[in-house]
CSV table of C-alpha atoms (C1' of nucleotides) in Angstrom, one decimal:
chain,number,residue,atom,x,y,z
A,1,UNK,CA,-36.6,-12.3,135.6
A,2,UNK,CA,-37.5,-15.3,133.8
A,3,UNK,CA,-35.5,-18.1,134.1
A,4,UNK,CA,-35.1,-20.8,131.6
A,5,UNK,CA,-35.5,-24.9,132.9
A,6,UNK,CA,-32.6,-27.3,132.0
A,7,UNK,CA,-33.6,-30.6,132.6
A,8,UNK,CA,-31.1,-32.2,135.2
A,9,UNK,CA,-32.1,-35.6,136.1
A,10,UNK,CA,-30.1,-37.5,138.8
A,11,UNK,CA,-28.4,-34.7,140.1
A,12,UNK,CA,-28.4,-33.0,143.5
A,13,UNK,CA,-27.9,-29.2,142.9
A,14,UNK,CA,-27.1,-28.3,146.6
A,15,UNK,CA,-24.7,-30.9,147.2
A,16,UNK,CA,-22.7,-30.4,144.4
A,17,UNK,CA,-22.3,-26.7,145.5
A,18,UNK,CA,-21.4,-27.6,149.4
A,19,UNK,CA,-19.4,-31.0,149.3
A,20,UNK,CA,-16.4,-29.1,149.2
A,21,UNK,CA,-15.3,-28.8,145.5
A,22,UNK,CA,-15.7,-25.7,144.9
A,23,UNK,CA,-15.9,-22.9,147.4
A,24,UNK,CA,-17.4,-19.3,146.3
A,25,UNK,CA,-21.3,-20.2,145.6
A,26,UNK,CA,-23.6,-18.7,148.0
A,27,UNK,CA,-27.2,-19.4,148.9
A,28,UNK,CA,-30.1,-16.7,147.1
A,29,UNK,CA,-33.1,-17.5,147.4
A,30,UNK,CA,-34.3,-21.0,146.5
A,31,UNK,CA,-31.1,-21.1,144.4
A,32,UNK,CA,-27.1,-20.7,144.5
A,33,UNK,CA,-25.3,-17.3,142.8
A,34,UNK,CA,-22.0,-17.3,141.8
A,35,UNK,CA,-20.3,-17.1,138.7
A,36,UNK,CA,-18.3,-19.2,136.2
A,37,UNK,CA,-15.1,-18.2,135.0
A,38,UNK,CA,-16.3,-14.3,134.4
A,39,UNK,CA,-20.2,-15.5,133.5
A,40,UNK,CA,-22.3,-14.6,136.3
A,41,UNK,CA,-24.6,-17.4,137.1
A,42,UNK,CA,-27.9,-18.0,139.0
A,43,UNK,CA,-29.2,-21.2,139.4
A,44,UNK,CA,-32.1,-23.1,141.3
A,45,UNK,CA,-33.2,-26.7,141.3
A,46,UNK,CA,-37.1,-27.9,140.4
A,47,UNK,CA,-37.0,-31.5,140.9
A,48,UNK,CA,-35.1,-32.8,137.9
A,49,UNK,CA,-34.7,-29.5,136.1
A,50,UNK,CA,-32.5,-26.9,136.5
A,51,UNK,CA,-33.7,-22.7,135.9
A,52,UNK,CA,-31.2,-20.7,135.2
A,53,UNK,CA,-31.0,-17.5,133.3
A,54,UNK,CA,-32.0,-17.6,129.5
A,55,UNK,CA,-29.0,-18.5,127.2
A,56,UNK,CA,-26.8,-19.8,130.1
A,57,UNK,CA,-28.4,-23.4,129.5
A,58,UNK,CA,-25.3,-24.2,128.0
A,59,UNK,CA,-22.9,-22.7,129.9
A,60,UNK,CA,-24.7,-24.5,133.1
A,61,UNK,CA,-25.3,-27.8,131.3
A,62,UNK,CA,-21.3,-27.8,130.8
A,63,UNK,CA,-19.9,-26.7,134.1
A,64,UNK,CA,-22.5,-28.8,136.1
A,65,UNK,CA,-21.3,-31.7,134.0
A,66,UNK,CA,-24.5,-33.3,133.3
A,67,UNK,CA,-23.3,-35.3,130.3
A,68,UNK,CA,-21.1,-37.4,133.2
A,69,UNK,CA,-23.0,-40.6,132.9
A,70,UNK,CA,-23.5,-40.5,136.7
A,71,UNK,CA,-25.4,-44.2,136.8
A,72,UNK,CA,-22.2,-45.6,134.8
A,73,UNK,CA,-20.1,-44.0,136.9
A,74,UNK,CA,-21.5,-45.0,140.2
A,75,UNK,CA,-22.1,-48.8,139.0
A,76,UNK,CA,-18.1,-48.5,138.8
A,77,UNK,CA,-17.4,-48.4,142.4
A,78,UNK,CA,-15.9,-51.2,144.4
A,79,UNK,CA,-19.2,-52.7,146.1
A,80,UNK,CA,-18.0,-52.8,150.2
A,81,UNK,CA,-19.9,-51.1,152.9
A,82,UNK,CA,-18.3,-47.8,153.2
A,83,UNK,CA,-18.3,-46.9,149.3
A,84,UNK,CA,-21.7,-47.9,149.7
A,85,UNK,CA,-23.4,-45.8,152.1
A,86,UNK,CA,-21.2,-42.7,150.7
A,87,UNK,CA,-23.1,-43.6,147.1
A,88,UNK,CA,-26.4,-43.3,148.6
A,89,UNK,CA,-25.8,-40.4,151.0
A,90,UNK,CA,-24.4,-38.5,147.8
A,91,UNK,CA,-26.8,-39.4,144.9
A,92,UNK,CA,-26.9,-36.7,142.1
A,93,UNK,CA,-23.5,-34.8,143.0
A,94,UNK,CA,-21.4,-34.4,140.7
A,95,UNK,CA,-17.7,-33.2,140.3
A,96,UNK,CA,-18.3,-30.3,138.1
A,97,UNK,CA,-16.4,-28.6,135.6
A,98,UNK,CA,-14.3,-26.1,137.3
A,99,UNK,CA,-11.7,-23.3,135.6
A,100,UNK,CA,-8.3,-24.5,135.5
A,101,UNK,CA,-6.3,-22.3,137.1
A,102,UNK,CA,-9.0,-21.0,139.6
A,103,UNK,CA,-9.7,-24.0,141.0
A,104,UNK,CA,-6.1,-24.7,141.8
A,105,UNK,CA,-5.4,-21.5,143.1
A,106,UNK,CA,-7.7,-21.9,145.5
A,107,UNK,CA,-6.4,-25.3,146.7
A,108,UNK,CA,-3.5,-23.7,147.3
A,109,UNK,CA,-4.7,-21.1,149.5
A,110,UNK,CA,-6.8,-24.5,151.1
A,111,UNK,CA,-3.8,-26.2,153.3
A,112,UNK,CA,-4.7,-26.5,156.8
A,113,UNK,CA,-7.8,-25.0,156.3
A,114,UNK,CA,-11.5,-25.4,156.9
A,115,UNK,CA,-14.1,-25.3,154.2
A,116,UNK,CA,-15.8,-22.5,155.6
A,117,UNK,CA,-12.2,-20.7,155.9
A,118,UNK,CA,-11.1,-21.4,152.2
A,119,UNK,CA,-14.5,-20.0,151.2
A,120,UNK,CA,-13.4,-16.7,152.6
A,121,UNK,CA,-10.2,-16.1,151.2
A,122,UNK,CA,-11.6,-16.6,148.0
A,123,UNK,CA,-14.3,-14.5,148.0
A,124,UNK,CA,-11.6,-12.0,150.1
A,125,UNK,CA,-9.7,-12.5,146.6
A,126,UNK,CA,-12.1,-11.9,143.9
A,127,UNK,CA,-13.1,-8.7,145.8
A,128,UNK,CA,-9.5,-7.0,146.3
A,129,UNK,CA,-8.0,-8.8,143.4
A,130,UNK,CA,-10.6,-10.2,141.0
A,131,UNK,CA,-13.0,-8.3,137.7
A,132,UNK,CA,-16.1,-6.8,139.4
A,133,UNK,CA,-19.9,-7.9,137.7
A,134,UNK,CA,-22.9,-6.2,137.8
A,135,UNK,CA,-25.9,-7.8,137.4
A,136,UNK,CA,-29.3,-7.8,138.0
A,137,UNK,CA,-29.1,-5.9,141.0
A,138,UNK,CA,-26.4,-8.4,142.1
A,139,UNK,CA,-22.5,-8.1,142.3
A,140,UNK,CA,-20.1,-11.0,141.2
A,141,UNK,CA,-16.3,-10.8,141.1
A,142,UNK,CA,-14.3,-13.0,139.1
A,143,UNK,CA,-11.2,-14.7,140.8
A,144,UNK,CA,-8.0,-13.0,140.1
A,145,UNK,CA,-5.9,-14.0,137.0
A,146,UNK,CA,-2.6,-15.3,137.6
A,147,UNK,CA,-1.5,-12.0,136.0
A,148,UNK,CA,-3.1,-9.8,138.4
A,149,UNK,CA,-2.1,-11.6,141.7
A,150,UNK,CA,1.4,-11.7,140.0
A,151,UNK,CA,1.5,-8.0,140.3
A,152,UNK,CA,0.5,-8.3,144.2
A,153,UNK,CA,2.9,-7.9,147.0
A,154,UNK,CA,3.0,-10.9,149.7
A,155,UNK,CA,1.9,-8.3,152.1
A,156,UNK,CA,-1.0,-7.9,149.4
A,157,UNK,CA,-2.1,-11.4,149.9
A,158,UNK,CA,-1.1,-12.1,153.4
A,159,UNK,CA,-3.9,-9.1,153.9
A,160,UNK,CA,-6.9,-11.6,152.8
A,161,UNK,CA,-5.8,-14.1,156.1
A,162,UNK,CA,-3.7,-16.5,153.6
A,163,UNK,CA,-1.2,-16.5,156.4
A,164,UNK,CA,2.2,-18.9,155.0
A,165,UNK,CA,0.0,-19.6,151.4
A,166,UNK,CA,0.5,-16.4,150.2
A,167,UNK,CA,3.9,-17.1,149.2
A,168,UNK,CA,2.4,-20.3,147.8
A,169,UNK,CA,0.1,-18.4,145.7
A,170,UNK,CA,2.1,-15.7,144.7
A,171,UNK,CA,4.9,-17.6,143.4
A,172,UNK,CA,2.5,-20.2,141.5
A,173,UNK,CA,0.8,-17.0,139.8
A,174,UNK,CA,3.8,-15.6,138.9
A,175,UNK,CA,5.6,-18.8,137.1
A,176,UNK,CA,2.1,-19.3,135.4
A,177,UNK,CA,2.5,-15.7,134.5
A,178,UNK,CA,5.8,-15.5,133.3
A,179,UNK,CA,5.2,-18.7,130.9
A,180,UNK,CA,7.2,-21.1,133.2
A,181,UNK,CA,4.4,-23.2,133.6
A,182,UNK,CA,1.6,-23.4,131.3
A,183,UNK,CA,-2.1,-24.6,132.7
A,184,UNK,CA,-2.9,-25.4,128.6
A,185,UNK,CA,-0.4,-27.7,127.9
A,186,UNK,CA,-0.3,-29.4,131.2
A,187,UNK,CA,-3.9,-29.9,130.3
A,188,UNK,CA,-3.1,-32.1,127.3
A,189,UNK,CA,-0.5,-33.9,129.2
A,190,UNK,CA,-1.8,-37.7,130.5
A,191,UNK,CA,-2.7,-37.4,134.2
A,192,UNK,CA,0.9,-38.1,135.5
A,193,UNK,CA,2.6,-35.9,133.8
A,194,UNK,CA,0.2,-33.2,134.2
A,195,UNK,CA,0.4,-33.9,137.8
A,196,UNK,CA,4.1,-33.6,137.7
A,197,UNK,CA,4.1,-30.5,136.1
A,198,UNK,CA,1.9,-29.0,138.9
A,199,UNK,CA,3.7,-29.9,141.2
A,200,UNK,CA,6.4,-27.7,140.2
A,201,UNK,CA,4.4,-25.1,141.5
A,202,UNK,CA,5.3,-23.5,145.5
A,203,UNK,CA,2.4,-24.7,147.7
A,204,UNK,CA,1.3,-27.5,145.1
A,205,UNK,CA,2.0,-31.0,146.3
A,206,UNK,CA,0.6,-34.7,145.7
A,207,UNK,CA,-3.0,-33.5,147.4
A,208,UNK,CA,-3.8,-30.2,145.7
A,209,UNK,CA,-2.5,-31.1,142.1
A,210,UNK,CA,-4.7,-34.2,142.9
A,211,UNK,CA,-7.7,-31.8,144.0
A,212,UNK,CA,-6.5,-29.3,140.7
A,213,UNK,CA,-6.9,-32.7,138.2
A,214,UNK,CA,-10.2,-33.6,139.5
A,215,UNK,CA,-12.3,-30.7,139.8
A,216,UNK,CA,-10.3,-28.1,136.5
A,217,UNK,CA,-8.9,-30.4,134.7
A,218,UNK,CA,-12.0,-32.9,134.5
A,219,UNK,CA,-9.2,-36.0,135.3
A,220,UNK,CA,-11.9,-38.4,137.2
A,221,UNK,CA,-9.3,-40.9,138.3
A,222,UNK,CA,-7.2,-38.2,140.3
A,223,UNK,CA,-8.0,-39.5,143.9
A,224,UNK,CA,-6.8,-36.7,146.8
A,225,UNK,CA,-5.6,-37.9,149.7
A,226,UNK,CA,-6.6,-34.8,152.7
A,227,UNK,CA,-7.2,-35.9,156.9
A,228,UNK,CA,-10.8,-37.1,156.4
A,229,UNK,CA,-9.4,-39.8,153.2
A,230,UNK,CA,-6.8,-40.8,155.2
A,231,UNK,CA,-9.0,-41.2,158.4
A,232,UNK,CA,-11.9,-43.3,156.3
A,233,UNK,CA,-9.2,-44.9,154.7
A,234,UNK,CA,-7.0,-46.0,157.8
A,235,UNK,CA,-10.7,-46.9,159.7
A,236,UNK,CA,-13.0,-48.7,156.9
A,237,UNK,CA,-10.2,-50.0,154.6
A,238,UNK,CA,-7.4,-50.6,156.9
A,239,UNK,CA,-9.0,-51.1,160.2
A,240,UNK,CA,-6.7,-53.2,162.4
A,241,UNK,CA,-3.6,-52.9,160.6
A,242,UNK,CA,-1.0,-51.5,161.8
A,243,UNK,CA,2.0,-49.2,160.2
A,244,UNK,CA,0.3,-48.6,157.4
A,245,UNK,CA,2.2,-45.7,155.3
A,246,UNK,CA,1.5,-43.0,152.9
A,247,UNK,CA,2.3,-44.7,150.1
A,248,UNK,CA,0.2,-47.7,151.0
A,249,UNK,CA,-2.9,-45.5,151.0
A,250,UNK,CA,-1.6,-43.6,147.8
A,251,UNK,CA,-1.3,-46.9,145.9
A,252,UNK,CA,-4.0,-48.3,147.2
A,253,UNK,CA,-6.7,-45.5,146.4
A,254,UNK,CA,-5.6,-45.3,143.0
A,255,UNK,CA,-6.1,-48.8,141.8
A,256,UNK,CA,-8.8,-50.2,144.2
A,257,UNK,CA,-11.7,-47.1,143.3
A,258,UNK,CA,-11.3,-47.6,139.7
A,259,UNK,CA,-11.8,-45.4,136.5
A,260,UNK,CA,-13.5,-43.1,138.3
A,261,UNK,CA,-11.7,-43.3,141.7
A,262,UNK,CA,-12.2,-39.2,142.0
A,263,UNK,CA,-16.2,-39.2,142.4
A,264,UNK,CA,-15.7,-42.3,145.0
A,265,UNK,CA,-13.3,-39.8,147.0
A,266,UNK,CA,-15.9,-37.4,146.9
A,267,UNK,CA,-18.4,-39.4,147.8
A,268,UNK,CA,-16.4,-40.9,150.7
A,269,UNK,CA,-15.2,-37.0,151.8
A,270,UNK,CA,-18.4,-35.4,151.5
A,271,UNK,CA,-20.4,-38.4,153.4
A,272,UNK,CA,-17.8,-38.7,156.2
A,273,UNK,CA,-17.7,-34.7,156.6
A,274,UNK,CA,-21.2,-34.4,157.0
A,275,UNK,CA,-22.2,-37.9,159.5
A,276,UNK,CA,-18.9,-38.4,161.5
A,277,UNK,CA,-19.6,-35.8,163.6
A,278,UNK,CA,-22.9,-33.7,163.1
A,279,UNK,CA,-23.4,-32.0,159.8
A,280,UNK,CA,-22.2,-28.8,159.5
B,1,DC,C1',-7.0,-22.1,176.7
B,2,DT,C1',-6.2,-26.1,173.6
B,3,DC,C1',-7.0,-28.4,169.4
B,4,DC,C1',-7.4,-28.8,164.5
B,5,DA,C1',-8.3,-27.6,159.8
B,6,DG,C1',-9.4,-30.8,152.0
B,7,DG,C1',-0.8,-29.8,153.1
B,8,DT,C1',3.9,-28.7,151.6
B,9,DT,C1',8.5,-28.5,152.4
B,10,DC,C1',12.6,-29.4,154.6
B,11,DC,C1',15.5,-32.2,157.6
B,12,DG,C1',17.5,-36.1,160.1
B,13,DG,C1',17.3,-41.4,160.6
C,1,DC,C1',11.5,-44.0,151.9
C,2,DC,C1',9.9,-42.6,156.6
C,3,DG,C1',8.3,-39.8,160.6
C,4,DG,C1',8.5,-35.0,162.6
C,5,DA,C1',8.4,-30.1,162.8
C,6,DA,C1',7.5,-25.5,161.1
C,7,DC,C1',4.3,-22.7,158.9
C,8,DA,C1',-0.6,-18.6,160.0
C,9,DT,C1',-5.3,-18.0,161.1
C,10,DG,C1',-9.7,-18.6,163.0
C,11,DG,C1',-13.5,-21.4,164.7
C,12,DA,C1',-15.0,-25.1,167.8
DNA sequence: CTCCAGGTTCCGG
DNA sequence: CCGGAACATGGA
């Protein structure tokens, strides 16, 4: 089919869709398919445009967030040695503009997991769980709505390898479902509260309502702190000090990187993932 | 076989 | 507030 060209300058189309932010894209071709919210989406980088299919310009120019002043944003970072090597390693990702409750649904179901593990349960729940979509010759499935997986047994979910998250993600579905929690106004909350009020959710702690803020609820700042953060932390920004605690790395990630201390913690995850020990 | 993975929760100092 | 342990599953 013929695809329309977006013009995309400074962004990196591939490791956007593999640093870890989002798990359910697959490669097709010289592109990525997937799908957004319940749009199914094919897109393929030319240099510094973007094809995608016609009348999804928008919808791709939106989720792939390429009104986030990216130069601005980088100039922003604290200028030492680590941030900058993960700056150049990372040039052109960007944190894109997930759905809400998908995204942190799946960072739920993401404790003690690998990326390439996470990327199976999800796809394992759009298929049971989620809206099947034809298209082009090509099937999609949306993830499942809070609603749905509400009416799921733990058994249910337990059966896509969620192991001790499905309880997590069944019982955050259901209080989203029933009302006690509400994604919409937590999303007009400031960043602490909204935070706070995620974490009333089971399976939702300091790290995944961190991860939910950043990539679904477009909160910059939020800074998760997983292993590989703590272990560039502890060895680039703490080397040779000993006893230093949880807290001490939570306060200091979320003043030192700055406005937009969420792209630095990308940029330091997705660069220490793929040199400390082989890409992969 | 052993170790660890984008953690959260609970429990005893 | 802090460190430990339990919690499932699969790949290295």
């Amino acid at each position: 089919m013929r695809l329309a060209a977006l013009p995309a300058p400074d962004f990196n189309l591939a490791a956007t869709l593999e640093c870890g932010q989002v798990f359910h894209w697959r490669r097709s071709g010289a592109g990525f398919e997937g799908s957004v919210g319940d749009v199914p989406l094919f897109v393929e980088q030319r240099s510094d445009c973007l094809l995608v299919p016609p009348d999804c310009e928008q919808l791709a120019q939106n989720y792939f967030a390429l009104d986030h002043p990216l130069t601005e944003i980088c100039a922003t970072f604290p200028n030492d040695p680590a941030m900058n090597a993960a700056r150049v390693f990372c040039r052109g990702l960007r944190i894109v503009r997930q759905p809400p409750w998908e995204c942190l649904a799946t960072f739920i179901t993401s404790a003690l997991k690998q990326v390439a593990h996470i990327a199976q349960i999800s796809h394992t729940l759009r298929e049971r769980f989620g809206e099947r979509i034809e298209w082009q010759g090509h099937t999609f499935f949306s993830y499942p709505t809070p609603k749905r997986l509400a009416e799921c047994s733990e058994a249910d979910l337990r059966a896509c390898a969620l192991g001790f998250r499905a309880k997590n993600l069944l019982g955050a579905a259901r209080m989203i479902a029933a009302g006690d929690v509400d994604l919409e106004l937590a999303a007009a909350l400031d960043d602490n509260a909204a935070r706070a009020e995620l974490c009333r959710l089971p399976g939702v702690g300091e790290k995944v309502a961190n991860c939910a803020l950043l990539f679904g609820f477009g909160r910059l700042r939020a800074f998760p702190v997983d292993v590989w953060i703590e272990r560039v932390l502890r060895q680039l920004y703490f080397a040779r000090k000993r006893n230093v605690t949880a807290r001490r790395l939570r306060e200091f990630s979320a003043s030192y990187f700055g406005e937009y201390g969420g792209y630095a913690q990308q940029y330091l995850f997705h660069h220490a993932r793929m040199t400390w020990r082989g890409p992969k």
